[in-house]
Coordinates of C-alpha atoms (C1' of nucleotides) in Angstrom, one line a residue:
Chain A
X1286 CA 0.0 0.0 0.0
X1287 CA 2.7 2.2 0.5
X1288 CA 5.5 1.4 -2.4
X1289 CA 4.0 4.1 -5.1
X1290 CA 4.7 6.6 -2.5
X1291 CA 7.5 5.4 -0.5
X1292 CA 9.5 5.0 -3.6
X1293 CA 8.7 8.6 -5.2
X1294 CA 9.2 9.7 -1.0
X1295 CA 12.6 7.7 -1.1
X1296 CA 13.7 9.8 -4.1
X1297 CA 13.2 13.0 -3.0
X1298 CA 14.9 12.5 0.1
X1299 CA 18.3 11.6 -1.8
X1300 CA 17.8 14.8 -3.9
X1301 CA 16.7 16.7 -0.8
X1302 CA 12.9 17.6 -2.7
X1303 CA 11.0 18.4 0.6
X1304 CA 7.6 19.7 -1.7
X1305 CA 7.4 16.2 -3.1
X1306 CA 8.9 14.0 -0.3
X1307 CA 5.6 16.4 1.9
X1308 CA 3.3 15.6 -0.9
X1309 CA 3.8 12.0 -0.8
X1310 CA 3.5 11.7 2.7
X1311 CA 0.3 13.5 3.0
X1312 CA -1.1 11.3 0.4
X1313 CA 0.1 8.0 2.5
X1314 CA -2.1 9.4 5.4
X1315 CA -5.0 9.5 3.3
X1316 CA -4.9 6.1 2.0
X1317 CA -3.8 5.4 5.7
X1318 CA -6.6 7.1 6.6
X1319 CA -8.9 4.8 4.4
X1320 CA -7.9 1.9 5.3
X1321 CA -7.4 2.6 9.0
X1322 CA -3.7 2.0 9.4
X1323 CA -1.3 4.7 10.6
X1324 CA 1.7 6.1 8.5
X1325 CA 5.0 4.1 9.8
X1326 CA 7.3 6.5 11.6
X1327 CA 10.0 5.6 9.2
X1328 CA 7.9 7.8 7.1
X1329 CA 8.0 10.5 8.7
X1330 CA 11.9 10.0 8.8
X1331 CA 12.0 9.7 5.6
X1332 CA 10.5 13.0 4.9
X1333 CA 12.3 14.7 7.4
X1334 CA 15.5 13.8 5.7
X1335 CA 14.1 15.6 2.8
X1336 CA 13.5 18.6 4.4
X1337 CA 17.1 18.6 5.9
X1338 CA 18.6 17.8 2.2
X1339 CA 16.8 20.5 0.7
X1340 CA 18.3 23.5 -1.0
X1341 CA 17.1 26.0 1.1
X1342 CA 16.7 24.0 4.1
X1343 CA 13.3 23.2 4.7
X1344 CA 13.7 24.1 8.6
X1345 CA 10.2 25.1 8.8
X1346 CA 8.9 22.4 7.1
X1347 CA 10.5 20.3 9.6
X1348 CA 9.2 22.4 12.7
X1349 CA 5.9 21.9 11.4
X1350 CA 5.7 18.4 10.9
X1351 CA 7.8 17.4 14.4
X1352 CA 5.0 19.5 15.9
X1353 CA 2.6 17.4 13.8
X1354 CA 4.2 14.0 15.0
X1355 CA 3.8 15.4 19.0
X1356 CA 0.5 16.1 18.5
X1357 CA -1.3 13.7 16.4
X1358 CA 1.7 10.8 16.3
X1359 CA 3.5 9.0 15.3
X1360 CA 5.9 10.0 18.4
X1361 CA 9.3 10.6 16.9
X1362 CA 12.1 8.6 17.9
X1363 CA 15.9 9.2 17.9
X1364 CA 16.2 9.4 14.0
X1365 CA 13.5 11.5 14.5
X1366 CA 15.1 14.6 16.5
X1367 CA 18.1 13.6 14.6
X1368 CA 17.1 14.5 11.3
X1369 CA 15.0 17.8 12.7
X1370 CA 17.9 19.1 14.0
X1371 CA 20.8 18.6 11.3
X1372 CA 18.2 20.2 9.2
X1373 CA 18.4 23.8 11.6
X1374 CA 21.9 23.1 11.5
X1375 CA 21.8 23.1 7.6
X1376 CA 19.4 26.7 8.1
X1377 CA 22.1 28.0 10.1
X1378 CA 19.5 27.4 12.8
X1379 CA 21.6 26.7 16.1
X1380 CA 19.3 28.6 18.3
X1381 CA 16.4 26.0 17.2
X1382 CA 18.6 23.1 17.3
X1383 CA 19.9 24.1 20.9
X1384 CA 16.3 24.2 21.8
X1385 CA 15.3 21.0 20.1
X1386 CA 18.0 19.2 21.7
X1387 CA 16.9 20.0 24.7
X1388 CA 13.4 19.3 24.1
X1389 CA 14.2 15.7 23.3
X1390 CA 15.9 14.8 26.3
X1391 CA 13.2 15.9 27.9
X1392 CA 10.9 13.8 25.6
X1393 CA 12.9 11.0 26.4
X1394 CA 13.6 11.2 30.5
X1395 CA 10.6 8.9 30.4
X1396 CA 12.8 6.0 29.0
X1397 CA 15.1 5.6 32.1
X1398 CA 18.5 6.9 33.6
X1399 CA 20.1 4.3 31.0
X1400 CA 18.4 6.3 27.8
X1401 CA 21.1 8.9 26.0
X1402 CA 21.0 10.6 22.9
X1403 CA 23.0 9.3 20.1
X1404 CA 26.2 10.0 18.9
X1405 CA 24.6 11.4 15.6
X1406 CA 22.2 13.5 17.3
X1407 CA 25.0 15.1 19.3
X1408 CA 27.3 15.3 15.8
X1409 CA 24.1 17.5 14.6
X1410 CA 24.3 19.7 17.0
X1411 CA 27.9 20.2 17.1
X1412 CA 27.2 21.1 13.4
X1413 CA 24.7 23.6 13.5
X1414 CA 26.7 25.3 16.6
X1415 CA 29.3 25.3 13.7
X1416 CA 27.6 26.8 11.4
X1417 CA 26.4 29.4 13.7
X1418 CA 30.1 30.7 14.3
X1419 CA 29.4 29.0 17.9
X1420 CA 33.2 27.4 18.5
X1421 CA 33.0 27.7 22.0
X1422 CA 29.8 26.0 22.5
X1423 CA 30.3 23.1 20.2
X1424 CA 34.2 22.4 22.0
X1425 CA 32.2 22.4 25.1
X1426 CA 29.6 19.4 24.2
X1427 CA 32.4 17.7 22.4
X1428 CA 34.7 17.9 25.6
X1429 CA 31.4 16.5 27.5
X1430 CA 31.4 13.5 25.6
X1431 CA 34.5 12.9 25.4
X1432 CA 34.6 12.7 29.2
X1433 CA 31.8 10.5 29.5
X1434 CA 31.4 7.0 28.8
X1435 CA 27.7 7.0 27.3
X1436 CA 29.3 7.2 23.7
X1437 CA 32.4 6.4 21.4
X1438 CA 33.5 9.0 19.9
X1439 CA 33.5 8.3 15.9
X1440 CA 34.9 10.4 13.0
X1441 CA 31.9 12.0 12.2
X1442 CA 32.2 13.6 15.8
X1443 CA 35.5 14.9 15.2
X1444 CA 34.6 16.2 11.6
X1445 CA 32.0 18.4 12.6
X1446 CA 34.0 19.6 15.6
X1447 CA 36.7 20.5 12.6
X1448 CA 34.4 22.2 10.9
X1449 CA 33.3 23.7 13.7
X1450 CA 36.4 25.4 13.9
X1451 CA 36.9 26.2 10.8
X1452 CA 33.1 27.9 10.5
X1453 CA 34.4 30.0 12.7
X1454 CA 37.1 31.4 12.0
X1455 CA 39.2 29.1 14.6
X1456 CA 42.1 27.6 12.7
X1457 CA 44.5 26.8 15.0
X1458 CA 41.9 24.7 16.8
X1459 CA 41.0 23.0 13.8
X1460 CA 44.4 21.8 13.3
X1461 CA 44.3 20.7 17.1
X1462 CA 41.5 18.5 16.2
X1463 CA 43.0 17.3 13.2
X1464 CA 46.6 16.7 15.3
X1465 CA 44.0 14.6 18.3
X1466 CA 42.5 12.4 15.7
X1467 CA 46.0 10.7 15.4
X1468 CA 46.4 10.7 19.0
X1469 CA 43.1 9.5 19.5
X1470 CA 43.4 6.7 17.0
X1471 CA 40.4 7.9 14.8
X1472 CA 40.2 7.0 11.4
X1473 CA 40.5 10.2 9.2
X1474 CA 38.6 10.6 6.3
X1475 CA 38.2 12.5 3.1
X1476 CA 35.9 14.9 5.0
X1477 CA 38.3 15.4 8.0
X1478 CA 40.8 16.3 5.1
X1479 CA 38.3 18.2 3.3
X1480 CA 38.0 20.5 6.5
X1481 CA 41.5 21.5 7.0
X1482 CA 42.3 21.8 3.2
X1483 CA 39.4 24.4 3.7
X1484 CA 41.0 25.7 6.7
X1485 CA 44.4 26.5 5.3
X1486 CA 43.0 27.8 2.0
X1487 CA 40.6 30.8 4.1
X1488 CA 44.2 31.1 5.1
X1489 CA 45.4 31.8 2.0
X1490 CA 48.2 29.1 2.8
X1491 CA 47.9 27.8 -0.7
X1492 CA 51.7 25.8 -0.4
X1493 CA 50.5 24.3 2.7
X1494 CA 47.2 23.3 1.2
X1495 CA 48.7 21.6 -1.9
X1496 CA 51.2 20.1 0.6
X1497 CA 47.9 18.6 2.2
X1498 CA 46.1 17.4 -0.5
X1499 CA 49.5 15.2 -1.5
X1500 CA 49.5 13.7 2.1
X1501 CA 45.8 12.7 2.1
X1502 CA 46.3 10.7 -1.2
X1503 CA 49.8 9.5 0.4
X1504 CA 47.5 8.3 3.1
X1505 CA 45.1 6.5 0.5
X1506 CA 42.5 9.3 1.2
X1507 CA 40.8 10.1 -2.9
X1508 CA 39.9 13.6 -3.3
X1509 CA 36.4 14.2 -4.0
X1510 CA 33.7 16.5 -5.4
X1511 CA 33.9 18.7 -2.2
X1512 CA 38.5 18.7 -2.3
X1513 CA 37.7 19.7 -5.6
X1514 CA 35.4 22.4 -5.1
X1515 CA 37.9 24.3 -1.5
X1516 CA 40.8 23.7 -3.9
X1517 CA 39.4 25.8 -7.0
X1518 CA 37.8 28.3 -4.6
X1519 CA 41.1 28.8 -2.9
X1520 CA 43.3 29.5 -5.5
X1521 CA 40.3 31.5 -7.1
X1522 CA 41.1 33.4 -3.8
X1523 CA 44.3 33.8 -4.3
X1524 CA 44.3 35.4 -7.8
X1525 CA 45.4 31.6 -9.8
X1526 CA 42.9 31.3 -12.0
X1527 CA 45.1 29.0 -14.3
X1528 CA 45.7 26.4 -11.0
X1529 CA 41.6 27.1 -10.4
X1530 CA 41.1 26.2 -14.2
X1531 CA 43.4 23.0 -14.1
X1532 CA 42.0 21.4 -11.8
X1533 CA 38.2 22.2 -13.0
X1534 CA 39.6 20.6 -15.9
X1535 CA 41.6 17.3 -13.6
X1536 CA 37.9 17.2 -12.1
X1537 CA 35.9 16.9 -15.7
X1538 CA 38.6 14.4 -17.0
X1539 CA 38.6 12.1 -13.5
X1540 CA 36.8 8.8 -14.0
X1541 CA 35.1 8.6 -10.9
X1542 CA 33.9 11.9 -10.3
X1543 CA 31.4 14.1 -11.4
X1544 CA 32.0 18.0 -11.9
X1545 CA 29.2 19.5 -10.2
X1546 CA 27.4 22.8 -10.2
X1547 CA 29.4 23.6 -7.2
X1548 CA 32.4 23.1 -8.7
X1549 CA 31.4 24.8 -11.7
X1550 CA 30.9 28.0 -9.3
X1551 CA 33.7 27.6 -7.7
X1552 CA 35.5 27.7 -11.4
X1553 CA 33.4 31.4 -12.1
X1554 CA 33.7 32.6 -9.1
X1555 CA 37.2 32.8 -9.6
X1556 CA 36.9 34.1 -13.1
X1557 CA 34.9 36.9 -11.6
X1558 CA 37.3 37.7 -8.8
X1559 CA 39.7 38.0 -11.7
X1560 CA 37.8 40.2 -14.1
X1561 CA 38.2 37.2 -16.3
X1562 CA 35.4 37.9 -18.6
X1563 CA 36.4 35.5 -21.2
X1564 CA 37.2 33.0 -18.6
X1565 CA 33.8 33.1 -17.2
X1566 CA 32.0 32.7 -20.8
X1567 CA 34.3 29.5 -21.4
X1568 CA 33.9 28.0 -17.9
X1569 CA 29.9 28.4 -18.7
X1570 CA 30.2 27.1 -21.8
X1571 CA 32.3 23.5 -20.4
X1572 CA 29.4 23.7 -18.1
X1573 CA 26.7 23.6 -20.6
X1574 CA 28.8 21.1 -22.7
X1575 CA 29.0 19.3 -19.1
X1576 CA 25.2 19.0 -19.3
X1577 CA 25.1 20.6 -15.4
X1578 CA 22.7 23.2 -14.3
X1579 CA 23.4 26.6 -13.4
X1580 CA 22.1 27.1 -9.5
X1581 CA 20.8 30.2 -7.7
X1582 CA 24.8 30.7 -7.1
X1583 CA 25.6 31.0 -10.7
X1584 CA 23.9 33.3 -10.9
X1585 CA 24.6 35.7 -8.3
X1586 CA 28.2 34.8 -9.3
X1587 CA 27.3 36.1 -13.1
X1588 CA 25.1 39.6 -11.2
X1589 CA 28.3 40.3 -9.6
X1590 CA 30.5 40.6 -12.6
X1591 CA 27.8 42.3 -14.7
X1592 CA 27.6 44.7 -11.7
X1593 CA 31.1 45.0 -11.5
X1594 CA 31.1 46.3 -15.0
X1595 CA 28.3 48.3 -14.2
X1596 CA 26.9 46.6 -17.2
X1597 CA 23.3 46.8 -16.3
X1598 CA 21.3 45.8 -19.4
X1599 CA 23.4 42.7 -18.4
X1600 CA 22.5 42.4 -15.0
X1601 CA 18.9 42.9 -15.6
X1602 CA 19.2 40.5 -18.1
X1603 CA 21.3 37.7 -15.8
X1604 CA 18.1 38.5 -13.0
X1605 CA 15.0 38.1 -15.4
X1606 CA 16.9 34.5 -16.6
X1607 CA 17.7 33.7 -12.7
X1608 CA 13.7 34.2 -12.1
X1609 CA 12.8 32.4 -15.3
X1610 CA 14.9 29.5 -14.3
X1611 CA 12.7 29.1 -11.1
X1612 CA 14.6 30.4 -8.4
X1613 CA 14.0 33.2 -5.7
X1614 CA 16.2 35.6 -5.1
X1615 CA 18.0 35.8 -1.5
X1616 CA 19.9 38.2 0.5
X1617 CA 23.3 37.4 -1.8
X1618 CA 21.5 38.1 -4.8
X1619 CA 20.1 41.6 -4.4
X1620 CA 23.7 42.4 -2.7
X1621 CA 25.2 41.0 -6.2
X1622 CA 22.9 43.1 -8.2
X1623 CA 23.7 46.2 -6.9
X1624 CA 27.4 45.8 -7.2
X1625 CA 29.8 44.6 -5.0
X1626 CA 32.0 47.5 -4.0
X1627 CA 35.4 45.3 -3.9
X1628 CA 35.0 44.1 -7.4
X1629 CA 33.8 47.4 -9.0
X1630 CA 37.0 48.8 -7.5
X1631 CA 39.2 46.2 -8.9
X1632 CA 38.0 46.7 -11.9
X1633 CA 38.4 50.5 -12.1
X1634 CA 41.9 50.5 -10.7
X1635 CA 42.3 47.7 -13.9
X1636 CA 41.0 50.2 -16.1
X1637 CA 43.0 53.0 -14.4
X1638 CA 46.2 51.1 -15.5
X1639 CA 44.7 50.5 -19.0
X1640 CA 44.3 54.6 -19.4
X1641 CA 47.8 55.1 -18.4
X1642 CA 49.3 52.7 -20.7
X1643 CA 46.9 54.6 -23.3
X1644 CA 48.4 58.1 -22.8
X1645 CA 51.7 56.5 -23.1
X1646 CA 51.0 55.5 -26.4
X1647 CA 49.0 58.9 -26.7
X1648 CA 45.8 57.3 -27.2
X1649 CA 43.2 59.4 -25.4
X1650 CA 40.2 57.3 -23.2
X1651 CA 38.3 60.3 -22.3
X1652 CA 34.8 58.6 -21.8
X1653 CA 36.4 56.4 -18.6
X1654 CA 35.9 59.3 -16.1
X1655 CA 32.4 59.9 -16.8
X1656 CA 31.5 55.8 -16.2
X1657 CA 33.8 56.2 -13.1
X1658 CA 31.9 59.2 -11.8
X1659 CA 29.2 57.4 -9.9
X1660 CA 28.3 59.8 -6.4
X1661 CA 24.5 60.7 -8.3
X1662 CA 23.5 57.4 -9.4
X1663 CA 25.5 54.7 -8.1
X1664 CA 23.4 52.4 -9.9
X1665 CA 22.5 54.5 -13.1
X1666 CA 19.3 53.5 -15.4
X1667 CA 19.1 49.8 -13.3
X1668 CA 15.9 50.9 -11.6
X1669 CA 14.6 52.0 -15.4
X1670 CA 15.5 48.8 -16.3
X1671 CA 14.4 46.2 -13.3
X1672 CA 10.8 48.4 -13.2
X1673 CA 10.4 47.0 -17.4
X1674 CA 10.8 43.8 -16.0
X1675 CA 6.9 44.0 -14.6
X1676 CA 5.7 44.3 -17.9
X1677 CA 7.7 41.8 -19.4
X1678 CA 5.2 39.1 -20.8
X1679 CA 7.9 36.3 -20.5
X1680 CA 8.2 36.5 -16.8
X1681 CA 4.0 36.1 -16.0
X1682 CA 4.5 32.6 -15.9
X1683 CA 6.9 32.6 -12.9
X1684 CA 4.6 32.2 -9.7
X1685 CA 5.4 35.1 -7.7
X1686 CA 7.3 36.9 -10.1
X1687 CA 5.9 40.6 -9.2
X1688 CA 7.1 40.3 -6.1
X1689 CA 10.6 39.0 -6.9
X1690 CA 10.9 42.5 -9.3
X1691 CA 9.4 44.6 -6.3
X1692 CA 12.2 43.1 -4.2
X1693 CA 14.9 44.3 -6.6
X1694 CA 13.0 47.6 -7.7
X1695 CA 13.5 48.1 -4.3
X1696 CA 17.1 47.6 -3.4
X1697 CA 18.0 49.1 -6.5
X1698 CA 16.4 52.8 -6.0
X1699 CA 17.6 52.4 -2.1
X1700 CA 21.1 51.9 -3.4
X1701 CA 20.5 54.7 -6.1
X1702 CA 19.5 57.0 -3.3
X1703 CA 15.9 57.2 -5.0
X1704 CA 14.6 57.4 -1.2
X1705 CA 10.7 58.3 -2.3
X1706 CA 10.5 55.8 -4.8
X1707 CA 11.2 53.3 -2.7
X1708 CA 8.3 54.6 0.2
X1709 CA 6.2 54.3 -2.9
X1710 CA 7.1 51.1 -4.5
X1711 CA 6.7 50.0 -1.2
X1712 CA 3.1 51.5 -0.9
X1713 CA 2.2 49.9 -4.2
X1714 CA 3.0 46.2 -3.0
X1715 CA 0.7 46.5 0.1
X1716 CA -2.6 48.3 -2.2
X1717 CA -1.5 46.0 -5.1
X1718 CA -1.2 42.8 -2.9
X1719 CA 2.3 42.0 -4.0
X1720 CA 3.8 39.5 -1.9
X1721 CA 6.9 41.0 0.9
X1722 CA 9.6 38.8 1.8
X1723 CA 12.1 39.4 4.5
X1724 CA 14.0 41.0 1.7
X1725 CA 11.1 43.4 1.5
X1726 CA 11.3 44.8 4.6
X1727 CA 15.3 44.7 4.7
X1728 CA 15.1 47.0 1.8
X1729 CA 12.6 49.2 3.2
X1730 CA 14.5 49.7 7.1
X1731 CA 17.9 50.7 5.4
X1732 CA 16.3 53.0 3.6
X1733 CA 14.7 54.0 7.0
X1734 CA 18.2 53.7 8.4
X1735 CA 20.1 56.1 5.7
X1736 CA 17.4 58.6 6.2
X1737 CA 17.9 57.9 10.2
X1738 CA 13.9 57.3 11.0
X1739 CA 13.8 55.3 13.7
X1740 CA 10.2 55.4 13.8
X1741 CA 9.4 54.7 10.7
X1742 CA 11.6 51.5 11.0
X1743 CA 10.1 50.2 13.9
X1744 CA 6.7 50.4 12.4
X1745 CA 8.2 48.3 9.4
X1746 CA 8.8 45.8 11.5
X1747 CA 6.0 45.7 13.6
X1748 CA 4.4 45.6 10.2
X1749 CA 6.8 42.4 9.0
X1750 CA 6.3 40.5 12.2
X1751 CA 2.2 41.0 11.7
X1752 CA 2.5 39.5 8.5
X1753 CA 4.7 36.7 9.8
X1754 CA 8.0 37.2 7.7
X1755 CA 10.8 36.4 10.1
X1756 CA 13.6 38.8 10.3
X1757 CA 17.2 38.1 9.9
X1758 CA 20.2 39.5 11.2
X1759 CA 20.3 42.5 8.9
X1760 CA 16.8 43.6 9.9
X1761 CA 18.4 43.8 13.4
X1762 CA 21.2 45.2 12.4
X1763 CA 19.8 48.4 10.5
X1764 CA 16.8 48.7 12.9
X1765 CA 19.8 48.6 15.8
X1766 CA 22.1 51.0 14.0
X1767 CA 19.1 53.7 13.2
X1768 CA 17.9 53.5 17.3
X1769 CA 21.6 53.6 17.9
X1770 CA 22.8 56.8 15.9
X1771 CA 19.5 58.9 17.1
X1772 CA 20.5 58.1 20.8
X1773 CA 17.1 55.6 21.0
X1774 CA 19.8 53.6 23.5
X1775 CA 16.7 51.4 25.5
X1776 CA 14.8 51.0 21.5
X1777 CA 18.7 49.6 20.7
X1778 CA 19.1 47.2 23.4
X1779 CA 15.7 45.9 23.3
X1780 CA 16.0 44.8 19.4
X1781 CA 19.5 43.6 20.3
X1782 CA 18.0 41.2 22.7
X1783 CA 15.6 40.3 20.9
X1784 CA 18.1 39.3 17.8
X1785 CA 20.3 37.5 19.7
X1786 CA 17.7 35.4 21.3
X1787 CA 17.2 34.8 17.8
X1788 CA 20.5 33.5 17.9
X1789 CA 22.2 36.7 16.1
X1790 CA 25.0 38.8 17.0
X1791 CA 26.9 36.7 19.2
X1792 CA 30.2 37.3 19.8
X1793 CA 32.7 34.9 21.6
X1794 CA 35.6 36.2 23.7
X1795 CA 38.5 34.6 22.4
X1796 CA 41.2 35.0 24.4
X1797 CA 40.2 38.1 25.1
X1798 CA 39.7 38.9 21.2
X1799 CA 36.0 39.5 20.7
X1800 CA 35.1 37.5 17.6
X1801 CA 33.0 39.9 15.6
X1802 CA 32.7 38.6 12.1
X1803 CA 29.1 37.8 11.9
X1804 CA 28.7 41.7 13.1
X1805 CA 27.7 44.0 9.6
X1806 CA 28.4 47.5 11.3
X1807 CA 30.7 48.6 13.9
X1808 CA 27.6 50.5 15.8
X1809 CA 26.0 46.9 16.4
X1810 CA 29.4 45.7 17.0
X1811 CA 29.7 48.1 20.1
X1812 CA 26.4 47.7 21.1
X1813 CA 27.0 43.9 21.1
X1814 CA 30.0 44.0 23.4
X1815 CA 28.7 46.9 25.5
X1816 CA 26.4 44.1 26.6
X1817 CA 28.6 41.3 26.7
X1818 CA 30.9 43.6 29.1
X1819 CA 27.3 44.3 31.4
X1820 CA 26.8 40.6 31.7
X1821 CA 30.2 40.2 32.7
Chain B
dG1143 C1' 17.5 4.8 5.9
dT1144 C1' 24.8 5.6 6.6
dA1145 C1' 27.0 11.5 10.4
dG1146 C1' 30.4 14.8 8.7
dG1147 C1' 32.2 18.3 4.1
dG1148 C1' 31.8 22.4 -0.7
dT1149 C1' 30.1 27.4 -4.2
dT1150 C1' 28.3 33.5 -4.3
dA1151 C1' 28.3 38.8 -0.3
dG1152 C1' 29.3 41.8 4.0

DNA sequence: GTAGGGTTAG
């Protein structure tokens, strides 16, 4: 009775499809329902693990149907909480996971002092404290179970304690952890390799890192999708783009991998960082020829060089084919768009050099100055160009689609300094019924924030909350900074509290180096550390 | 039904 489903439920939790892995669930419980037999819990599991796969993390998904499986049954089990939480670990969730930990041993007391959780379960939460920039907090479980006897400790433990590390920022404890594996006896694994390649790469240790990848494969360790993909991305880093492009070729060529889209963005991104323009046209082509689909990645990758170039028929063009290709825009996207200061720079300071070699040669490049002088209209005719996009017939079959160009319409006059537009654009979603996203609002409180009214912002996001779009870290931040600068010092803690019991803005003390990175603007920074220093 | 790992920005 359940094999039509449980297969096409099977499937999308491999390729992390949480839309058709819930699908296929809810049509089990009907036909459970029918016949009078419940849904097995492995189910449940099943979907769950689709949820955690998917690309955005399904993390609400999942809170809705644990919730679901308290109320109505089945009760979830180990695998259960398991797979809830390494989902809020993939949605940079920790907060949620923390709480969902917790919530399961209490679930679970019932069973007896002999009950604990499992090693995976605590892996997951190690993870998503990972993710979170939380190093302190995940070395603190880890040294827990290492001192207790309930569990042996397994490579998988020690991985995402690596990762941990590395997540945030913490590289000499990552190569503690790597060093304690060998002390330890544990087995390492292409993934513990994988993590400290990464590490020495973000520190742009590139002979060390090469050095690294020869002693895993002297250690019978085979490089995988993921080596591939930190190896490219750090040399990218670094400014080789031939070493980025050899191996993306080595990768193609190997016999037992696959190049993936990953990779393949790792390849452009380096092209981009570059201002390798005909790099980036070849690397897509090889990816076409490749038969691999460009992700919502690519193409913020491709909006940041067109922006770069302040080529905006381009990136209007590169954001319409994004939205036509299915995918919503997120945060990194509308950043892209608008230009991403570093690159435009490069790029000028590249034409700068051209223009010099010019007048050498006495070839005069007059029209430069004028496409460098940007202080009116950092953005020039984009917002002419993103507001054609809502009566572009091609994009009213895109569900959602006059919202997606009301989220960049947005950003774009903001960045453009086009302050009243964007109060009416705004204005014209709500009487229009346009659907707001978090990005929305975001767009809407820094304008709020450049034009320092603190009001104004907090009405926003009463607004935002009443239509139940969850903020994110840079609603905090701009609501924070606006309270901040206009001396609203109680308004300012208050949404700082609130954020970090959202589980943003926290900084560790590091040997008495607060760890700040996660912070956006020194005035939440301060603000952050002002109360750190209090609860001291 | 196998944990852990990757790409774009600030």
């Amino acid at each position: 009775m359940w094999a039509v489903d449980g297969a096409v439920m099977l499937r999308a939790a491999d390729t992390g499809d949480a839309p058709e892995a819930i699908s296929a669930l809810q049509r089990m419980k009907k036909a459970g329902e029918r016949n009078g037999v419940a849904v097995p819990l492995a189910f449940y599991n099943m979907t769950l693990r689709a949820c955690k796969r998917s690309r955005p993390p399904a993390s609400a998904d999942a809170t809705r149907l644990l919730r679901e499986m308290r109320e109505h049954g089945p009760g979830p089990d180990a695998k259960t909480y398991h797979e809830v939480i390494a989902a809020y670990a993939r949605a940079i969730e920790w907060k949620l996971a923390e709480q969902t930990f917790e919530e399961m041993k209490r679930d679970f007391r019932g069973r007896g002092p002999t009950w604990h959780p499992s090693v995976r379960v605590y892996t997951s939460l190690i993870s998503a404290y990972g993710k979170g920039g939380q190093f302190e907090k995940a070395s603190e479980l880890f040294e827990s179970l290492f001192a207790s006897s309930h569990v042996q400790l397994d490579t998988g433990v020690y991985n995402a304690l690596l990762s941990a590390a590395v997540n945030s920022g913490r590289y000499k404890d990552a190569a503690a952890v790597f060093e304690r594996m060998q002390t330890e006896g544990v087995r390492r694994n292409v993934t513990t390799y994988n993590g400290m390649l990464q590490s020495l790469g973000r520190q742009r240790r590139i002979r060390d890192m090469e050095n690294m990848s020869q002693s895993m494969q002297r250690a019978g360790v085979m490089p995988n999708e993921t080596t591939y993909s930190v190896l490219i991305t750090a040399h990218g880093n670094s400014g080789n783009i031939d070493r980025a492009l050899e191996l993306l070729h080595q990768v193609i060529i190997a016999p037992r991998l696959h190049a993936t889209a990953v990779i393949f963005n790792s390849a452009l991104g380096a092209c981009v960082k570059a201002g390798n323009l005909e790099g980036t046209q070849r690397v897509l082509r090889v990816m076409e020829t490749e038969g691999v689909r460009s992700t919502l990645v690519t193409y913020n990758t491709l909006l940041m060089e067109a922006s770069a170039e302040r080529d905006w028929v381009r990136a209007t063009k590169i954001y319409k084919e994004l939205l036509l290709s299915g995918f919503a825009p997120d945060t990194i996207t509308l950043d892209c768009l608008c230009g991403i200061e570093k690159l435009q720079a490069c790029r000028e300071e590249r034409l700068r050099e051209e223009i010099k070699r010019a007048e050498l040669e006495g070839i005069d490049l007059p029209e430069f100055e004028r496409t460098c002088d940007v202080s009116d209209s950092p953005v020039g005719n984009l917002p002419v160009l993103i507001r054609a996009l809502a009566d572009d017939r091609e994009l009213e079959e895109v569900p959602g689609w006059r919202g997606f160009v009301s989220d960049a319409l947005l950003r774009v006059l903001h960045v453009n300094n086009e302050y009243a537009e964007v109060e009416d654009t705004f204005k014209y979603m709500l009487t229009s019924d346009v659907t707001r996203t978090v990005h929305t609002y975001n767009s809407l409180l820094i304008s709020y924030e450049a034009r320092k009214e603190w009001q104004k912002a907090g009405e926003a996001m009463t607004q935002m909350t009443s239509e139940g779009i969850v903020p994110n870290a840079l609603t905090f931040d701009a609501l924070i900074d606006v309270c901040e600068e206009m001396g609203q010092w109680d308004r300012a803690t208050t949404w700082l509290e609130q954020a970090q019991a959202a589980g943003h803005f926290q900084c560790e003390d590091d040997l008495g180096v607060l760890d700040l990175h996660r912070i956006r603007s020194a005035g939440t920074a301060q603000n952050a550390c002002a109360r750190i220093r209090v609860e001291e």
